Coordinates of C-alpha atoms in Angstrom, one line a residue:
M1410 CA 12.0 -1.7 -49.5
N1411 CA 15.8 -1.5 -49.8
S1412 CA 17.3 0.3 -46.8
H1413 CA 19.8 3.0 -47.0
L1414 CA 21.3 1.7 -43.8
I1415 CA 24.1 -0.8 -44.1
P1416 CA 23.1 -4.4 -43.0
S1417 CA 25.1 -4.3 -39.8
R1418 CA 23.0 -1.3 -38.6
L1419 CA 19.6 -2.9 -39.2
G1420 CA 17.6 -4.4 -36.4
R1421 CA 19.0 -2.2 -33.6
P1422 CA 16.9 -1.9 -30.5
K1423 CA 14.7 1.2 -30.6
T1424 CA 15.4 2.1 -27.0
D1425 CA 17.9 1.1 -24.3
P1426 CA 16.1 -1.5 -22.2
I1427 CA 17.1 0.0 -18.8
F1428 CA 16.1 3.5 -19.7
G1429 CA 12.9 2.1 -21.2
L1430 CA 12.0 0.4 -17.9
A1431 CA 12.8 3.6 -16.0
R1432 CA 10.5 5.5 -18.2
L1433 CA 7.7 3.0 -17.6
A1434 CA 8.3 3.2 -13.9
A1435 CA 8.0 7.0 -14.0
E1436 CA 4.8 6.8 -15.9
R1437 CA 3.4 4.3 -13.4
R1438 CA 4.4 6.6 -10.5
A1439 CA 2.8 9.6 -12.2
A1440 CA -0.4 7.7 -12.4
G1441 CA -0.3 7.4 -8.6
H1442 CA 1.2 3.9 -8.1
P1443 CA 3.6 3.3 -5.1
V1444 CA 6.5 2.5 -7.4
I1445 CA 9.9 1.3 -6.4
D1446 CA 12.3 2.0 -9.3
A1447 CA 15.5 0.0 -9.0
T1448 CA 16.5 0.4 -12.6
I1449 CA 18.8 3.4 -13.3
G1450 CA 22.2 3.7 -11.8
V1451 CA 21.9 7.1 -10.2
L1452 CA 22.1 7.8 -6.4
L1453 CA 18.8 9.2 -5.0
D1454 CA 18.5 10.4 -1.4
D1455 CA 15.9 8.9 1.0
E1456 CA 13.4 11.5 -0.3
G1457 CA 13.7 10.1 -3.8
K1458 CA 15.6 13.2 -5.1
L1459 CA 18.8 13.1 -7.0
A1460 CA 21.7 13.2 -4.5
L1461 CA 24.1 16.0 -5.2
L1462 CA 27.4 17.2 -3.8
E1463 CA 26.9 20.9 -3.2
T1464 CA 30.6 21.8 -3.7
A1465 CA 30.6 20.0 -7.1
T1466 CA 27.5 22.0 -8.1
R1467 CA 29.2 25.2 -7.0
A1468 CA 32.4 24.4 -8.9
L1469 CA 30.3 24.1 -12.1
R1470 CA 28.5 27.4 -11.4
E1471 CA 31.8 29.2 -10.9
V1472 CA 33.4 28.2 -14.2
D1473 CA 34.2 31.2 -16.3
P1474 CA 31.4 31.3 -19.0
A1475 CA 33.9 32.2 -21.7
E1476 CA 36.1 29.3 -20.7
A1477 CA 33.2 26.9 -20.6
A1478 CA 32.1 28.0 -24.1
S1479 CA 35.5 27.6 -25.7
Y1480 CA 36.9 24.4 -27.1
A1481 CA 38.9 22.2 -24.7
P1482 CA 42.1 20.7 -26.1
I1483 CA 41.3 17.4 -27.9
A1484 CA 43.2 15.3 -25.3
G1485 CA 41.9 17.3 -22.4
T1486 CA 43.4 20.2 -20.5
P1487 CA 46.9 19.5 -19.1
A1488 CA 45.7 20.5 -15.6
F1489 CA 42.8 18.0 -15.8
L1490 CA 45.0 15.2 -17.0
E1491 CA 47.5 15.8 -14.2
A1492 CA 44.8 16.0 -11.6
V1493 CA 43.3 12.7 -12.7
K1494 CA 46.7 11.0 -12.7
H1495 CA 47.3 12.2 -9.2
D1496 CA 43.8 11.1 -8.1
L1497 CA 44.5 7.6 -9.4
F1498 CA 48.1 7.1 -8.6
A1499 CA 48.9 9.3 -5.6
D1500 CA 50.2 6.3 -3.7
F1501 CA 51.9 4.7 -6.7
P1502 CA 54.3 7.3 -8.2
Q1503 CA 56.0 4.6 -10.2
L1504 CA 52.7 4.2 -12.2
A1505 CA 52.0 7.9 -12.4
A1506 CA 55.4 8.4 -14.0
R1507 CA 54.5 6.0 -16.8
A1508 CA 50.9 6.9 -17.3
V1509 CA 49.4 8.4 -20.5
T1510 CA 46.1 10.1 -19.9
V1511 CA 43.3 11.4 -22.1
A1512 CA 40.0 13.1 -21.3
T1513 CA 36.8 11.2 -22.4
P1514 CA 33.1 11.8 -22.2
G1515 CA 32.6 9.8 -19.0
G1516 CA 33.9 6.3 -18.3
T1517 CA 32.0 5.1 -21.4
G1518 CA 34.3 7.1 -23.6
A1519 CA 37.3 5.6 -21.9
L1520 CA 36.0 2.1 -22.5
R1521 CA 35.4 3.0 -26.1
H1522 CA 39.0 4.1 -26.7
A1523 CA 40.3 1.0 -24.9
I1524 CA 38.3 -1.5 -26.9
T1525 CA 39.0 0.0 -30.3
S1526 CA 42.7 0.7 -29.6
L1527 CA 43.6 -2.7 -28.1
L1528 CA 41.7 -5.0 -30.5
D1529 CA 41.3 -5.2 -34.2
E1530 CA 37.9 -5.4 -35.9
K1531 CA 36.1 -8.7 -35.3
Q1532 CA 38.3 -9.6 -32.3
A1533 CA 36.8 -10.1 -28.9
V1534 CA 37.2 -8.3 -25.6
L1535 CA 36.9 -10.5 -22.5
T1536 CA 34.9 -9.8 -19.4
T1537 CA 33.0 -11.5 -16.5
S1538 CA 29.8 -13.4 -17.1
F1539 CA 28.0 -10.7 -15.1
Y1540 CA 28.8 -7.4 -16.8
W1541 CA 27.5 -3.9 -17.5
A1542 CA 25.4 -4.4 -20.7
P1543 CA 26.9 -1.4 -22.6
Y1544 CA 30.2 -3.3 -22.7
G1545 CA 28.5 -5.4 -25.4
T1546 CA 27.0 -2.4 -27.1
L1547 CA 30.4 -0.7 -27.2
A1548 CA 32.0 -3.8 -28.7
D1549 CA 29.2 -4.3 -31.3
E1550 CA 29.0 -0.7 -32.4
N1551 CA 32.7 -0.6 -33.0
G1552 CA 33.0 -3.9 -34.9
R1553 CA 34.3 -6.0 -32.0
A1554 CA 32.9 -8.9 -30.1
L1555 CA 32.3 -9.6 -26.4
R1556 CA 33.2 -12.8 -24.7
T1557 CA 32.8 -13.8 -21.1
F1558 CA 34.2 -16.2 -18.5
P1559 CA 32.3 -17.5 -15.4
M1560 CA 32.7 -14.8 -12.8
F1561 CA 32.4 -17.1 -9.8
D1562 CA 33.6 -20.6 -9.1
G1563 CA 31.7 -23.3 -7.1
A1564 CA 32.9 -21.8 -3.8
G1565 CA 31.6 -18.4 -4.7
R1566 CA 35.1 -16.9 -5.3
F1567 CA 36.3 -14.9 -8.2
D1568 CA 37.0 -17.6 -10.8
T1569 CA 40.7 -17.0 -11.8
A1570 CA 41.0 -20.4 -13.3
A1571 CA 38.2 -19.6 -15.8
L1572 CA 39.9 -16.3 -16.6
A1573 CA 43.2 -18.0 -17.3
A1574 CA 41.5 -20.6 -19.6
A1575 CA 39.6 -17.8 -21.5
L1576 CA 42.8 -15.9 -21.9
D1577 CA 44.6 -18.9 -23.3
K1578 CA 41.8 -19.5 -25.8
L1579 CA 41.7 -15.9 -26.9
L1580 CA 45.5 -15.7 -27.4
A1581 CA 45.4 -18.9 -29.4
E1582 CA 42.6 -17.5 -31.6
Q1583 CA 43.6 -13.9 -32.1
G1584 CA 47.1 -13.4 -30.9
R1585 CA 46.2 -10.8 -28.3
A1586 CA 43.8 -10.4 -25.4
A1587 CA 42.1 -7.5 -23.6
V1588 CA 40.1 -8.0 -20.4
I1589 CA 37.7 -5.6 -18.8
L1590 CA 37.2 -5.9 -15.1
N1591 CA 34.9 -3.7 -13.1
D1592 CA 36.2 -3.4 -9.6
P1593 CA 35.7 -2.5 -6.8
C1594 CA 31.9 -2.5 -6.3
H1595 CA 31.3 -4.4 -9.5
N1596 CA 28.3 -3.5 -11.7
P1597 CA 26.0 -5.3 -11.5
T1598 CA 26.8 -7.7 -8.6
G1599 CA 28.2 -5.3 -6.0
Y1600 CA 31.1 -7.7 -5.5
S1601 CA 34.6 -6.3 -4.6
M1602 CA 37.6 -8.5 -5.4
S1603 CA 39.6 -9.5 -2.4
E1604 CA 43.4 -9.1 -2.0
D1605 CA 43.7 -12.8 -2.9
D1606 CA 41.4 -12.4 -5.9
W1607 CA 43.7 -9.7 -7.2
R1608 CA 46.9 -11.6 -6.4
R1609 CA 45.6 -14.6 -8.4
T1610 CA 44.3 -12.4 -11.2
A1611 CA 47.6 -10.6 -11.6
A1612 CA 49.4 -13.9 -11.8
A1613 CA 47.0 -15.2 -14.5
L1614 CA 47.5 -12.0 -16.5
A1615 CA 51.3 -12.1 -16.2
D1616 CA 51.4 -15.7 -17.1
A1617 CA 49.3 -15.2 -20.2
S1618 CA 51.4 -12.2 -21.3
A1619 CA 54.2 -14.7 -22.1
R1620 CA 52.1 -15.9 -25.0
G1621 CA 51.1 -12.6 -26.6
P1622 CA 50.1 -9.0 -25.8
V1623 CA 47.7 -8.9 -22.8
S1624 CA 45.9 -5.7 -21.6
L1625 CA 43.7 -5.2 -18.6
V1626 CA 41.1 -2.4 -18.7
L1627 CA 40.0 -1.6 -15.1
D1628 CA 36.6 0.1 -14.9
L1629 CA 36.7 2.2 -11.7
A1630 CA 33.3 3.8 -12.0
Y1631 CA 32.3 3.0 -8.4
A1632 CA 35.7 3.0 -6.7
V1633 CA 34.7 5.9 -4.3
F1634 CA 32.0 3.8 -2.8
S1635 CA 34.4 1.1 -1.7
E1636 CA 36.3 1.1 1.6
G1637 CA 39.7 0.7 0.0
G1638 CA 39.2 2.6 -3.3
V1639 CA 41.7 1.7 -5.9
A1640 CA 44.5 0.6 -3.5
R1641 CA 43.9 -3.1 -3.7
P1642 CA 43.9 -3.5 -7.5
L1643 CA 46.8 -1.0 -7.9
A1644 CA 48.9 -2.9 -5.4
A1645 CA 48.4 -6.1 -7.4
L1646 CA 48.8 -4.6 -10.8
A1647 CA 51.9 -2.4 -10.2
P1648 CA 54.3 -5.4 -10.2
I1649 CA 53.1 -6.7 -13.5
S1650 CA 52.7 -3.3 -15.3
D1651 CA 55.9 -4.0 -17.2
R1652 CA 54.4 -7.1 -18.8
V1653 CA 50.6 -6.3 -19.0
L1654 CA 49.4 -3.0 -20.4
T1655 CA 47.1 -1.7 -17.6
L1656 CA 44.4 0.9 -18.4
F1657 CA 42.2 2.7 -16.0
C1658 CA 38.7 4.1 -16.8
W1659 CA 38.1 7.1 -14.5
S1660 CA 34.7 8.8 -14.2
A1661 CA 33.4 12.0 -12.6
S1662 CA 29.9 10.7 -13.0
K1663 CA 29.9 8.7 -9.8
T1664 CA 32.9 10.4 -8.2
F1665 CA 31.1 13.8 -8.1
L1666 CA 27.5 12.6 -8.8
Q1667 CA 27.6 14.6 -12.1
Y1668 CA 26.3 12.1 -14.6
G1669 CA 25.2 14.6 -17.1
Q1670 CA 28.5 16.5 -17.4
R1671 CA 30.1 13.6 -19.2
V1672 CA 33.6 14.0 -17.7
G1673 CA 36.0 11.1 -17.6
A1674 CA 39.5 9.9 -18.5
L1675 CA 41.5 6.9 -19.7
A1676 CA 44.9 6.4 -18.2
A1677 CA 47.2 3.8 -19.6
V1678 CA 50.4 2.7 -17.9
A1679 CA 53.2 1.6 -20.3
T1680 CA 56.9 1.0 -19.6
D1681 CA 58.4 1.9 -22.9
P1682 CA 58.6 5.6 -23.8
S1683 CA 57.9 4.9 -27.5
E1684 CA 54.7 3.0 -26.5
Q1685 CA 53.7 5.9 -24.3
A1686 CA 54.0 8.2 -27.2
E1687 CA 52.1 5.9 -29.5
L1688 CA 49.3 5.6 -26.9
A1689 CA 49.0 9.4 -26.5
A1690 CA 48.8 9.9 -30.3
T1691 CA 46.3 7.0 -30.7
F1692 CA 44.0 8.3 -28.0
A1693 CA 44.1 11.9 -29.3
F1694 CA 43.5 10.8 -32.9
A1695 CA 40.6 8.6 -31.7
S1696 CA 39.1 11.5 -29.8
R1697 CA 39.2 13.8 -32.8
G1698 CA 37.5 11.1 -34.9
T1699 CA 34.7 10.5 -32.5
W1700 CA 33.6 13.3 -30.1
S1701 CA 36.5 15.7 -31.0
N1702 CA 36.5 17.7 -27.7
C1703 CA 35.1 17.0 -24.2
N1704 CA 33.0 19.3 -22.1
H1705 CA 35.4 22.2 -21.3
G1706 CA 33.3 23.6 -18.4
G1707 CA 33.1 20.1 -16.8
L1708 CA 36.8 19.6 -17.2
E1709 CA 37.6 22.9 -15.5
A1710 CA 35.2 22.3 -12.6
V1711 CA 36.5 18.8 -12.0
T1712 CA 40.1 20.0 -12.1
R1713 CA 39.3 22.5 -9.4
L1714 CA 37.5 19.9 -7.3
L1715 CA 40.6 17.6 -7.5
T1716 CA 43.3 20.3 -6.9
D1717 CA 41.9 23.1 -4.8
P1718 CA 42.6 22.0 -1.2
A1719 CA 39.5 23.6 0.3
M1720 CA 37.2 22.3 -2.4
R1721 CA 38.7 18.9 -2.3
A1722 CA 38.2 18.6 1.4
A1723 CA 34.7 20.0 1.3
V1724 CA 33.6 17.6 -1.5
A1725 CA 35.2 14.7 0.2
A1726 CA 33.2 15.4 3.4
E1727 CA 30.0 15.7 1.4
R1728 CA 30.8 12.4 -0.5
R1729 CA 31.3 10.6 2.8
G1730 CA 27.6 11.5 3.6
V1731 CA 26.3 9.9 0.4
V1732 CA 28.6 6.9 0.7
D1733 CA 27.2 6.4 4.2
L1734 CA 23.7 6.8 2.8
L1735 CA 24.3 4.0 0.3
A1736 CA 26.1 1.8 2.9
R1737 CA 23.0 1.9 5.1
R1738 CA 20.9 0.5 2.3
V1739 CA 23.5 -2.2 1.5
A1740 CA 23.6 -3.2 5.2
E1741 CA 19.8 -3.4 5.3
W1742 CA 19.7 -5.5 2.2
N1743 CA 22.3 -7.8 3.5
R1744 CA 20.4 -8.1 6.8
L1745 CA 17.1 -9.0 5.2
A1746 CA 17.8 -10.7 1.8
P1747 CA 19.5 -14.0 2.9
G1748 CA 16.8 -14.8 5.4
L1749 CA 14.2 -14.3 2.7
G1750 CA 15.9 -16.9 0.5
L1751 CA 17.4 -14.5 -2.0
R1752 CA 20.7 -15.7 -3.6
Y1753 CA 23.3 -13.2 -4.7
P1754 CA 27.1 -12.8 -4.7
P1755 CA 28.7 -11.2 -1.7
Y1756 CA 27.5 -7.6 -1.8
A1757 CA 30.2 -5.3 -0.5
G1758 CA 28.8 -2.0 -1.8
G1759 CA 28.2 0.1 -4.9
F1760 CA 25.1 0.9 -6.8
F1761 CA 23.9 -2.6 -7.7
V1762 CA 23.2 -6.1 -6.5
T1763 CA 22.3 -9.0 -8.7
V1764 CA 19.9 -11.7 -7.5
S1765 CA 19.9 -15.1 -9.1
C1766 CA 16.8 -16.1 -11.0
D1767 CA 16.0 -18.9 -13.5
D1768 CA 13.5 -16.9 -15.5
P1769 CA 14.4 -13.2 -15.1
Q1770 CA 12.0 -11.9 -17.8
A1771 CA 9.0 -13.5 -16.1
A1772 CA 10.2 -12.5 -12.7
A1773 CA 10.7 -8.9 -13.7
A1774 CA 7.3 -8.8 -15.2
A1775 CA 5.7 -10.2 -12.1
L1776 CA 7.5 -7.6 -10.0
R1777 CA 6.2 -4.9 -12.2
D1778 CA 2.7 -6.1 -11.3
K1779 CA 3.7 -5.3 -7.8
D1780 CA 5.0 -1.8 -8.8
V1781 CA 8.6 -2.9 -8.3
F1782 CA 10.9 -2.3 -11.3
V1783 CA 14.3 -4.2 -11.7
V1784 CA 16.3 -5.1 -14.7
P1785 CA 16.3 -8.7 -16.0
V1786 CA 19.8 -9.9 -17.1
A1787 CA 21.1 -13.3 -18.0
G1788 CA 20.2 -15.6 -15.2
A1789 CA 19.5 -12.8 -12.7
L1790 CA 17.7 -9.6 -11.7
R1791 CA 19.8 -6.4 -11.4
V1792 CA 18.7 -4.2 -8.6
A1793 CA 19.8 -0.6 -8.4
L1794 CA 19.8 -0.2 -4.7
C1795 CA 21.3 3.3 -5.2
S1796 CA 17.9 4.6 -6.2
V1797 CA 15.8 2.8 -3.5
P1798 CA 15.2 4.8 -0.3
L1799 CA 16.2 3.0 2.9
G1800 CA 12.6 2.8 4.0
Q1801 CA 11.7 0.8 0.9
V1802 CA 14.4 -1.7 1.0
E1803 CA 12.4 -4.2 3.0
R1804 CA 9.4 -4.0 0.7
L1805 CA 11.7 -4.5 -2.3
A1806 CA 13.4 -7.5 -0.8
R1807 CA 10.1 -9.1 0.3
A1808 CA 8.5 -8.5 -3.1
M1809 CA 11.4 -10.2 -4.8
A1810 CA 11.3 -13.1 -2.3
D1811 CA 7.6 -13.6 -3.0
V1812 CA 8.1 -13.6 -6.8
L1813 CA 11.2 -15.8 -6.7
A1814 CA 9.5 -18.3 -4.4
A1815 CA 7.8 -19.7 -7.5
P1816 CA 9.6 -23.0 -8.4
D1817 CA 10.3 -21.9 -12.0
R1818 CA 11.9 -18.6 -10.9
A1819 CA 14.2 -19.4 -8.0
G1820 CA 17.9 -19.3 -8.7
A1821 CA 21.0 -20.8 -7.2
A1822 CA 23.7 -18.6 -5.9
P1823 CA 26.1 -17.5 -8.6

């Protein structure tokens, strides 16, 4: 039978693999099994319930119903855009003065705009060998490709030499390059780039920019769960922002634990006023042509959380509690996992850690037999520690160690 779908849309997966595994875990739990579900990137408390920030919930409840029901401006409300700009660049006014900001449905919308605005059809966006799988989905769905470079060198450091080589190759092939980096608290490894990592990365980007337009898209989804937040990357990127277009994907999903509100923003820092104007027009036009308007009620609530002094202080205090909750799990994992023989990059924090494995599909299946659900990725198992109560971390680590002890499943450190 001839399909009405165009050929490029045939053969798509029927379900997202991560959400499919989460659904299977929920079904197993409902049947009475003692399930550990380390699949979905949402923060659960130690009772297994969704962790919430009460002040954020209150801000949403208190949005004027008529305002929430009305259309938001296509680019986002001016107050929201200024609030995000201040949240990102409060300590870097030179960047704030040159930033163009647009509201997006979560960080995913920001990534979508960056990929489609910086690269032509069939061109490739570059990212690390470990990456959030929807980067590939976003590229594919929008007629672009995804290319990777080895994330770590033989010493376990961020591989800047591999980045530089990949940039040179892309520039030679397509005349421009765009790189997505997810830092701090990288998804899916939990690695946070050091000051030296960022110094070397900024130098590589600046050097490459002499051979063609180079853009860096920084995915900041988990920044609030790191000790230094955005300060380290911004300090390295500020000096090269006149040569490398720097874009920042900001998300309220993790910042305020409001995944379903779909509130995010893309901020691009450009030196030339004419390029700033072009970026603003491009982003607004793209918004109109995809989702049109963002969630107005969500924009209003998040604006208040960012700008009202009392609310900002209250939500920051509540957030410290959930950051500490996650940090205790990270510490417990880092205490147990190395002694059990698990191999993974330095896990500084964030929602995920990635454990090396030669046969991830078989290992994930064996773990499911033990009622432990993780996500197989290329050469590894992604573990959403964010959803694992502290009291279950040891069982999780020991189950993984048992399964990976099999000779055909063990992995070397990335």
